[in-house]
PDB file of C-alpha atoms and ligand atoms in Angstrom:
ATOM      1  CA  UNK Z   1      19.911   9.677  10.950  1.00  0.00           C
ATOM      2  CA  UNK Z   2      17.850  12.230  12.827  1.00  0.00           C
ATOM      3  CA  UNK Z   3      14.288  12.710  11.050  1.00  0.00           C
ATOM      4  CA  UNK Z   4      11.473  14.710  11.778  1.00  0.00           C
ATOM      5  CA  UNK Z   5       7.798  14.123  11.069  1.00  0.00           C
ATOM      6  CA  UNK Z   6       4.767  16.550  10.792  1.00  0.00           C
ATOM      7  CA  UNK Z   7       1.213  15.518   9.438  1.00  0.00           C
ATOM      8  CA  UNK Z   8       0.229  17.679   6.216  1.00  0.00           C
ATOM      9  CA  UNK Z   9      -2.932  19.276   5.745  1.00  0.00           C
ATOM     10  CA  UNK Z  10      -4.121  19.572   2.326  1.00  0.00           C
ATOM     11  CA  UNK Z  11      -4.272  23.487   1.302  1.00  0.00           C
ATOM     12  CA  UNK Z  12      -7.960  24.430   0.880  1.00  0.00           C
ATOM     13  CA  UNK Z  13      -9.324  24.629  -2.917  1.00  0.00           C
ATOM     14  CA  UNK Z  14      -6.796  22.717  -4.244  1.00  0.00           C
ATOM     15  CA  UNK Z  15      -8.389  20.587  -7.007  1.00  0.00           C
ATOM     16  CA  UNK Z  16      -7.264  17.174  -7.489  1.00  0.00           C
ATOM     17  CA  UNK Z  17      -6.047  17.668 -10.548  1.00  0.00           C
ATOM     18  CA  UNK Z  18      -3.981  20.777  -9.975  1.00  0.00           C
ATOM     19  CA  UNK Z  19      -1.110  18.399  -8.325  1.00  0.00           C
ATOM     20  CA  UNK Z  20      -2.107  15.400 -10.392  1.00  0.00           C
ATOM     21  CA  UNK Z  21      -1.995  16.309 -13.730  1.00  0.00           C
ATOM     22  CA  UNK Z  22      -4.760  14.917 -16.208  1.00  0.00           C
ATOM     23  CA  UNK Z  23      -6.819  12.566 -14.651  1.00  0.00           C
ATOM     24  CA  UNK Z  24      -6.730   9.257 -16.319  1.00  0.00           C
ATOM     25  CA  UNK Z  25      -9.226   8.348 -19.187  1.00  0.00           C
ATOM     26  CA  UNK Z  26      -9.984   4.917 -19.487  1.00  0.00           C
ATOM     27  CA  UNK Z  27      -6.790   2.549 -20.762  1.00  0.00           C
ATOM     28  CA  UNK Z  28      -9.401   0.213 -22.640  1.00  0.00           C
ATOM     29  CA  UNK Z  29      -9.435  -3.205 -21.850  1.00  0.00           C
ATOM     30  CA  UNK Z  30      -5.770  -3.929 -20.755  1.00  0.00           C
ATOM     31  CA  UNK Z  31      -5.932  -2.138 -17.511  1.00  0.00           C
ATOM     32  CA  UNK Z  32      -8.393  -0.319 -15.193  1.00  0.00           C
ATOM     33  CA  UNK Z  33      -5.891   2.919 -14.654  1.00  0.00           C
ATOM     34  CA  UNK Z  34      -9.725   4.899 -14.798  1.00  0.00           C
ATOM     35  CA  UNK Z  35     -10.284   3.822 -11.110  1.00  0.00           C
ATOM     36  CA  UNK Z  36      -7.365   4.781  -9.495  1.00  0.00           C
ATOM     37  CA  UNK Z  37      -7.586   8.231  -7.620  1.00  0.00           C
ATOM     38  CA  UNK Z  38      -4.365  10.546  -6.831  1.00  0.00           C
ATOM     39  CA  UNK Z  39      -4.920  12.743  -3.112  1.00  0.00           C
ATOM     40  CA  UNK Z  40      -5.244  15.920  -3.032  1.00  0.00           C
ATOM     41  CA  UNK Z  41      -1.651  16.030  -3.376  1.00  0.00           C
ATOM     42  CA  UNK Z  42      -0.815  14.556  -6.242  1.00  0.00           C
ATOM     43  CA  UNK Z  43      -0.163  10.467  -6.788  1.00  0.00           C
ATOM     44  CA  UNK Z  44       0.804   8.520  -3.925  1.00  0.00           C
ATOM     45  CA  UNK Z  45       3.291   6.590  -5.444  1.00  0.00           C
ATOM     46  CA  UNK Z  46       7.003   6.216  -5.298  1.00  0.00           C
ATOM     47  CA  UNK Z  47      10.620   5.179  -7.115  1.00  0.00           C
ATOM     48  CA  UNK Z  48      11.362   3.300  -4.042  1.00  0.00           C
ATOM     49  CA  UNK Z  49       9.727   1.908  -0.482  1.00  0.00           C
ATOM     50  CA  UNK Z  50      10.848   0.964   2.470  1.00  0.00           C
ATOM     51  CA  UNK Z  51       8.800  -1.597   4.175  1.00  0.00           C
ATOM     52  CA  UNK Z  52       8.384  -2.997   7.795  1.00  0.00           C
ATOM     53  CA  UNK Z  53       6.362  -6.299   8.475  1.00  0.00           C
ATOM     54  CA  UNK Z  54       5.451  -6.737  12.460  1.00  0.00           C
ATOM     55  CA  UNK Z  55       8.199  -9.069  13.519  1.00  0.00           C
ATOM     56  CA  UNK Z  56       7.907 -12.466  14.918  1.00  0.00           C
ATOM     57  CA  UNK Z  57       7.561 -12.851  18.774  1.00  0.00           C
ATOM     58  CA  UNK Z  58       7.332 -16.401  19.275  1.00  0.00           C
ATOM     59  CA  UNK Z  59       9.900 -18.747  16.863  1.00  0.00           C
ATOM     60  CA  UNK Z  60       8.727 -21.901  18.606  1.00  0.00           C
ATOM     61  CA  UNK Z  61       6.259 -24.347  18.267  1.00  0.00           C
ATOM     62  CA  UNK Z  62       3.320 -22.419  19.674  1.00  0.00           C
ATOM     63  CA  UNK Z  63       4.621 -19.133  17.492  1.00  0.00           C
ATOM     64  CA  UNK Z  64       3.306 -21.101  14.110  1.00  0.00           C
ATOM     65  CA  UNK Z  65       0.380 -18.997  13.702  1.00  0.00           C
ATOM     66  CA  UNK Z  66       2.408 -15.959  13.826  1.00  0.00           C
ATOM     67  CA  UNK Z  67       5.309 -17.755  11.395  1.00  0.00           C
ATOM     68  CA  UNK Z  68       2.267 -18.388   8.759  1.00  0.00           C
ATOM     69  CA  UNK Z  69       1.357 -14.904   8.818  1.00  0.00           C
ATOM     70  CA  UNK Z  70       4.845 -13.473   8.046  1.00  0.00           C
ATOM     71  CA  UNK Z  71       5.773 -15.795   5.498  1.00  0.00           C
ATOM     72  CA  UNK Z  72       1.994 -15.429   3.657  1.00  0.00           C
ATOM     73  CA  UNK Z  73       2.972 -11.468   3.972  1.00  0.00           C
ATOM     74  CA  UNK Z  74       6.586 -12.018   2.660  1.00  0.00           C
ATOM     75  CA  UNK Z  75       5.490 -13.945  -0.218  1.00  0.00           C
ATOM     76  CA  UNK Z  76       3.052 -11.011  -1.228  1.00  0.00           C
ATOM     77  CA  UNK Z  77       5.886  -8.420  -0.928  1.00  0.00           C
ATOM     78  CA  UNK Z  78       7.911 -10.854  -2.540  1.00  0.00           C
ATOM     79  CA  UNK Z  79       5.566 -10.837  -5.909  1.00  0.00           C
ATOM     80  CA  UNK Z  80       5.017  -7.112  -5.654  1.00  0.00           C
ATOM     81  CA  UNK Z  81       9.102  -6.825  -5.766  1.00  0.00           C
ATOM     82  CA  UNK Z  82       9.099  -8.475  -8.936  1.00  0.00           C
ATOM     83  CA  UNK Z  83       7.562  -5.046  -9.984  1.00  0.00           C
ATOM     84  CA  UNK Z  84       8.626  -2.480  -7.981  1.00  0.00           C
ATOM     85  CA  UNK Z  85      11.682  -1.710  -5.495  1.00  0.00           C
ATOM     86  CA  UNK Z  86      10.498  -2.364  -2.371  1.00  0.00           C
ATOM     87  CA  UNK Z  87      13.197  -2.969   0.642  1.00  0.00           C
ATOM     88  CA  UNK Z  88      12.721  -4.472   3.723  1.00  0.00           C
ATOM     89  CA  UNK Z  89      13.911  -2.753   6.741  1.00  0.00           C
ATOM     90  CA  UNK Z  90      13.953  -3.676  10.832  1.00  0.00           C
ATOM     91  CA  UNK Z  91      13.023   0.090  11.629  1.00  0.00           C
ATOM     92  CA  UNK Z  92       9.257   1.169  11.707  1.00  0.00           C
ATOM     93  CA  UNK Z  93      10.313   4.757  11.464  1.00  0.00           C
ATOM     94  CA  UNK Z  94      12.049   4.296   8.194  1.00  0.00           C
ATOM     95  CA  UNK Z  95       9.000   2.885   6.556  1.00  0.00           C
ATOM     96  CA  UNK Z  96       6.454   4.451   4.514  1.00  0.00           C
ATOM     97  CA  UNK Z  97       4.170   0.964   4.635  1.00  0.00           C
ATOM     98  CA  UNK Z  98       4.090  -0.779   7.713  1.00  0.00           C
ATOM     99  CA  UNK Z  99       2.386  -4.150   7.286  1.00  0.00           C
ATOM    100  CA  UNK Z 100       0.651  -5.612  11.170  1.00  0.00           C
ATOM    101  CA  UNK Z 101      -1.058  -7.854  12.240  1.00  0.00           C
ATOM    102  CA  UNK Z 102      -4.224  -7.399  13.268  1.00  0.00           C
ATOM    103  CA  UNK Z 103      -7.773  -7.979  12.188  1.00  0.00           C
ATOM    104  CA  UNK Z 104      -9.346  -4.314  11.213  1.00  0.00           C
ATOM    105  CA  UNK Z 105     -11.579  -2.845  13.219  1.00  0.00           C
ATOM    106  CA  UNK Z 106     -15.435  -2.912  11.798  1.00  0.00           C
ATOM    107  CA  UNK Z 107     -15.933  -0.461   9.129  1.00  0.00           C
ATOM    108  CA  UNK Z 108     -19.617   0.530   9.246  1.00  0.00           C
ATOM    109  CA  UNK Z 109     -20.881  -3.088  10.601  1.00  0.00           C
ATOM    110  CA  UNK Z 110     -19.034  -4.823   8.497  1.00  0.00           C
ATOM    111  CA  UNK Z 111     -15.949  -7.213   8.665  1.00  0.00           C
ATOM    112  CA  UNK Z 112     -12.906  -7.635   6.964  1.00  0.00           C
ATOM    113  CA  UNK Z 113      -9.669  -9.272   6.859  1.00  0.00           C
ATOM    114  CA  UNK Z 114      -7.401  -6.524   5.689  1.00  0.00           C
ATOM    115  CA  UNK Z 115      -7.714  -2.907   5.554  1.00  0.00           C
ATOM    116  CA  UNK Z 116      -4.946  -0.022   4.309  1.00  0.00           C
ATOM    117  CA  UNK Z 117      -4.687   3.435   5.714  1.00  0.00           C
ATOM    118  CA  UNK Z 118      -3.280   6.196   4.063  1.00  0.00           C
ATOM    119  CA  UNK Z 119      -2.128   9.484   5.289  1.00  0.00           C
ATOM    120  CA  UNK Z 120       0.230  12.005   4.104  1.00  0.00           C
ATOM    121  CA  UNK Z 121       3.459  13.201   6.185  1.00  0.00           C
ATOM    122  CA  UNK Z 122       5.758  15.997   5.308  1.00  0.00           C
ATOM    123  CA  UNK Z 123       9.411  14.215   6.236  1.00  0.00           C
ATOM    124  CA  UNK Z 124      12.547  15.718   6.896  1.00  0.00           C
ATOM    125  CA  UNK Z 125      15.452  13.110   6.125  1.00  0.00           C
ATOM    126  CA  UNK Z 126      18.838  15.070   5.334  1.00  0.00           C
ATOM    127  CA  UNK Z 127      17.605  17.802   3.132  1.00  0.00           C
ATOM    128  CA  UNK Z 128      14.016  19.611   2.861  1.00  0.00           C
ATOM    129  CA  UNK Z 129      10.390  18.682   4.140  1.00  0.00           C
ATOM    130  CA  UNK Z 130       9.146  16.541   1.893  1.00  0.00           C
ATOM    131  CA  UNK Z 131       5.732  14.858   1.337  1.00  0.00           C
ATOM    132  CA  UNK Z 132       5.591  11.472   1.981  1.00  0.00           C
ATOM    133  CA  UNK Z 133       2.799   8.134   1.788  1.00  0.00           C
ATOM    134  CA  UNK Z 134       2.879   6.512   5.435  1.00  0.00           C
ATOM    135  CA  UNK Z 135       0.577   3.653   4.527  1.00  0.00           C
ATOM    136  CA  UNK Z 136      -0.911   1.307   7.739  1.00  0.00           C
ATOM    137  CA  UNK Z 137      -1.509  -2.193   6.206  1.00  0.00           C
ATOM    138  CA  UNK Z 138      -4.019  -4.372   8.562  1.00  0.00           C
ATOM    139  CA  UNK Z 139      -3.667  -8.019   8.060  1.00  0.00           C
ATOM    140  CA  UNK Z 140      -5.599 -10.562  10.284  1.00  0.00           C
ATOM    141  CA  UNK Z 141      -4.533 -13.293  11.329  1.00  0.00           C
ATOM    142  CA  UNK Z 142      -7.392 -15.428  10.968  1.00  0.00           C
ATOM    143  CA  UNK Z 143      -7.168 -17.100   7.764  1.00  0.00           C
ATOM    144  CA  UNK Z 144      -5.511 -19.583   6.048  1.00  0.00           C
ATOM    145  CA  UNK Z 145      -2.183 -18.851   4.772  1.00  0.00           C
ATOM    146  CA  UNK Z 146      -3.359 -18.458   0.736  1.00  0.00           C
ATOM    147  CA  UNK Z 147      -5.883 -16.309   2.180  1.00  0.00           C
ATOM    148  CA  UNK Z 148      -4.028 -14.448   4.257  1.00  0.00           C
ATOM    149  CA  UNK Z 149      -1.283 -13.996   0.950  1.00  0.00           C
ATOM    150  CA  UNK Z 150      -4.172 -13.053  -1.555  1.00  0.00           C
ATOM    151  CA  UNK Z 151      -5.442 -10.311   1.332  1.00  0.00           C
ATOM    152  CA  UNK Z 152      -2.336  -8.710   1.842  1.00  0.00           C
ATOM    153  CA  UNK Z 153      -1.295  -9.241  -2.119  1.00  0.00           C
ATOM    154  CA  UNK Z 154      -4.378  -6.845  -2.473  1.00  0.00           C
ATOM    155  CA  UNK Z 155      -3.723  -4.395   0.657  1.00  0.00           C
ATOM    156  CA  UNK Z 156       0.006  -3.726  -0.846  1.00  0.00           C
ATOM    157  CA  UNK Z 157      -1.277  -2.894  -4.046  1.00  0.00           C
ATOM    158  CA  UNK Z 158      -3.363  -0.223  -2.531  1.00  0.00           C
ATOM    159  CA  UNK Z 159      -0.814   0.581  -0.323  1.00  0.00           C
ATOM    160  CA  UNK Z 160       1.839   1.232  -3.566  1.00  0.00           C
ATOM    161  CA  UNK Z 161      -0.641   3.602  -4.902  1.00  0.00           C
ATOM    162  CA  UNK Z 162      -3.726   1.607  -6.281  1.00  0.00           C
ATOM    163  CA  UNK Z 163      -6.321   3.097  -4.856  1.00  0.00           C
ATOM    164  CA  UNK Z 164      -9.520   1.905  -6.396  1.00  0.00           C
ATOM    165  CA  UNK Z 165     -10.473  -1.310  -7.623  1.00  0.00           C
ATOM    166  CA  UNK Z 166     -10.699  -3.326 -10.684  1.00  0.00           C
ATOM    167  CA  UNK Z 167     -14.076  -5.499 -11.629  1.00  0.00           C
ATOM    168  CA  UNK Z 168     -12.710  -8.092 -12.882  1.00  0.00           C
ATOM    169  CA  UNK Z 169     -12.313 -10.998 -10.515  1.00  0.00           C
ATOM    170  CA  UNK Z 170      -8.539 -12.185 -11.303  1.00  0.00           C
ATOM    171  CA  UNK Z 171      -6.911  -9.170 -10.750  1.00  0.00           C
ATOM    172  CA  UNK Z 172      -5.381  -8.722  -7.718  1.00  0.00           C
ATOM    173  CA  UNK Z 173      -7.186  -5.140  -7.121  1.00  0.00           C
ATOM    174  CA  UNK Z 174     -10.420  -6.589  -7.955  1.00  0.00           C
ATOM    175  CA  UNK Z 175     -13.612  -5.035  -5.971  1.00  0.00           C
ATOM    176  CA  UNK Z 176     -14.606  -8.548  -4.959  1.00  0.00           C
ATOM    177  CA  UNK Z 177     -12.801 -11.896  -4.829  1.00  0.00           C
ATOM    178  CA  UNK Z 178     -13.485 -14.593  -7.171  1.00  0.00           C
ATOM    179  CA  UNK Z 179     -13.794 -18.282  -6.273  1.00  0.00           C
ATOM    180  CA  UNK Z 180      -9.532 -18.708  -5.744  1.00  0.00           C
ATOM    181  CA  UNK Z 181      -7.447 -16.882  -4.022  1.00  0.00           C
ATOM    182  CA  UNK Z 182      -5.716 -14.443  -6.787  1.00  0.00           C
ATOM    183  CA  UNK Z 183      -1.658 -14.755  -5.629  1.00  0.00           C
ATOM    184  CA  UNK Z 184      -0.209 -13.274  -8.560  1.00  0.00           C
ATOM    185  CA  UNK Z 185      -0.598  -9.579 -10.557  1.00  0.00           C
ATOM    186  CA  UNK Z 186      -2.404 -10.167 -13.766  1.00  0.00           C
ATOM    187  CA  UNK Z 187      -1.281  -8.551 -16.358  1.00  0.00           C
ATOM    188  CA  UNK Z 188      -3.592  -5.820 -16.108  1.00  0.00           C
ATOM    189  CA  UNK Z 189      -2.629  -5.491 -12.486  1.00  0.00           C
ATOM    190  CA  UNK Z 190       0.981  -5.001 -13.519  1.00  0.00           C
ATOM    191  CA  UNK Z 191      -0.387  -2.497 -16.699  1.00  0.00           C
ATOM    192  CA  UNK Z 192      -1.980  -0.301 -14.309  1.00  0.00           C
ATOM    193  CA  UNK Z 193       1.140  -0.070 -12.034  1.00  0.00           C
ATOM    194  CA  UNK Z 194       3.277   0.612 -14.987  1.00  0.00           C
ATOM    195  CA  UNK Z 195       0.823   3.447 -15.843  1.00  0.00           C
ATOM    196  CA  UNK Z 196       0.919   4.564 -12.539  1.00  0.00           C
ATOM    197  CA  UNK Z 197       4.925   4.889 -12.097  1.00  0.00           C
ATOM    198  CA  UNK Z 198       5.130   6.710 -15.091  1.00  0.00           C
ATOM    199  CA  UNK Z 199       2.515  10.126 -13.434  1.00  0.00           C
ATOM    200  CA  UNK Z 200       4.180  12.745 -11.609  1.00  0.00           C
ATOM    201  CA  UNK Z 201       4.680  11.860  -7.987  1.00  0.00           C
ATOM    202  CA  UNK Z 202       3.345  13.925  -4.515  1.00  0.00           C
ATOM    203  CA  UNK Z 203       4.173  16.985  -5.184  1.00  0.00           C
ATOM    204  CA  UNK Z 204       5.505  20.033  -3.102  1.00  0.00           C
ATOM    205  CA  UNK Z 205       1.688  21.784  -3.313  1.00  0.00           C
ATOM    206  CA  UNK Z 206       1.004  23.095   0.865  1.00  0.00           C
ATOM    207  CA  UNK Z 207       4.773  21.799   1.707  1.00  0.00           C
ATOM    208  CA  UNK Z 208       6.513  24.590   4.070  1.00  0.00           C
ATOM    209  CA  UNK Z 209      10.034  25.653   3.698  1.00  0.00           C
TER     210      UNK Z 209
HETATM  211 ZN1   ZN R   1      -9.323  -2.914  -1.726  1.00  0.00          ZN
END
């Protein structure tokens, strides 16, 4: 189906809040819905994803480092789609997360194994322009495969419209790891996601006819 693309640009003096609604006050203990930030357009989040992982090049013997990868990222998306709809699909251009791999580039000096980009599109499918997450996850390589899991368990949270971090050390968003890889949503993980799915999603705020 033919689709077109254009970058948006958020409209000057357009608080936050405008297209988000109330901002969140703090859910108490159970989740940590307080650091999670909408964009200037409203909350990044959606009913429904589409998803592309980088494929596989090499299905030999010498391909296992690139096997590990995928399956450590399919197991991630895998726990995430216990939560959330999330399909699969072969075609980059039909995904609003698109998972590679690749070690991130240096963020001021510093290393790390997984980074997510977001930007706002305005997409034209079948109908109107609409606003749209296209989220670039960065996964490295060069980990072990629970590591590489727990890293992109965390970079698809952000990427589904967590944007901020937890403190506490077991949740999957949390600001720093703990001692073991965390390769499941805690509870608070999922409470905050629950929270989040239920605010009003991008809105049509700067969108052209
Ligand atoms: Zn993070």
């Amino acid at each position: 189906m033919a689709m077109e693309v254009r970058p948006w640009t958020a409209p000057r003096q357009v608080p936050p809040a405008t297209a988000a609604g109330e901002l969140p006050v703090a859910g108490g203990q159970g989740d940590y819905r307080q650091a999670i930030k909408p964009t200037p357009a409203g909350w990044p989040r959606r009913d429904q994803w589409c998803l592309w992982i980088e494929p596989i090049h090499d299905h030999g013997p010498t391909g296992i480092w690139e096997q590990r990868w995928r399956q450590a990222v399919e197991a991630a998306v895998a726990t995430w789609q216990l939560q959330l709809p999330i399909r699969i699909v072969g075609d980059p251009s039909q995904a609003q997360v698109l998972v590679e791999r690749r070690r991130p580039p240096l963020q001021q000096g510093r290393a790390s194994h997984g980074r997510a980009l977001l930007q706002l599109l305005e997409v034209r499918r079948a109908g109107p322009w609409q606003l749209e997450p296209r989220v670039q996850v960065l996964i490295s390589p060069g980990q072990n495969p629970r590591a590489i899991q727990a890293t992109a368990l965390h970079e698809l949270g952000h990427a589904f419209g967590l944007w901020g971090h937890s403190d506490q050390p077991g949740d999957a968003m949390a600001s720093k790891p703990g001692p073991a890889p965390v390769l499941q949503l805690s509870p608070r993980d999922r409470t905050t996601l629950n929270w989040l799915q239920q605010q009003p999603a991008l809105g049509g705020i700067g969108v052209a006819p």
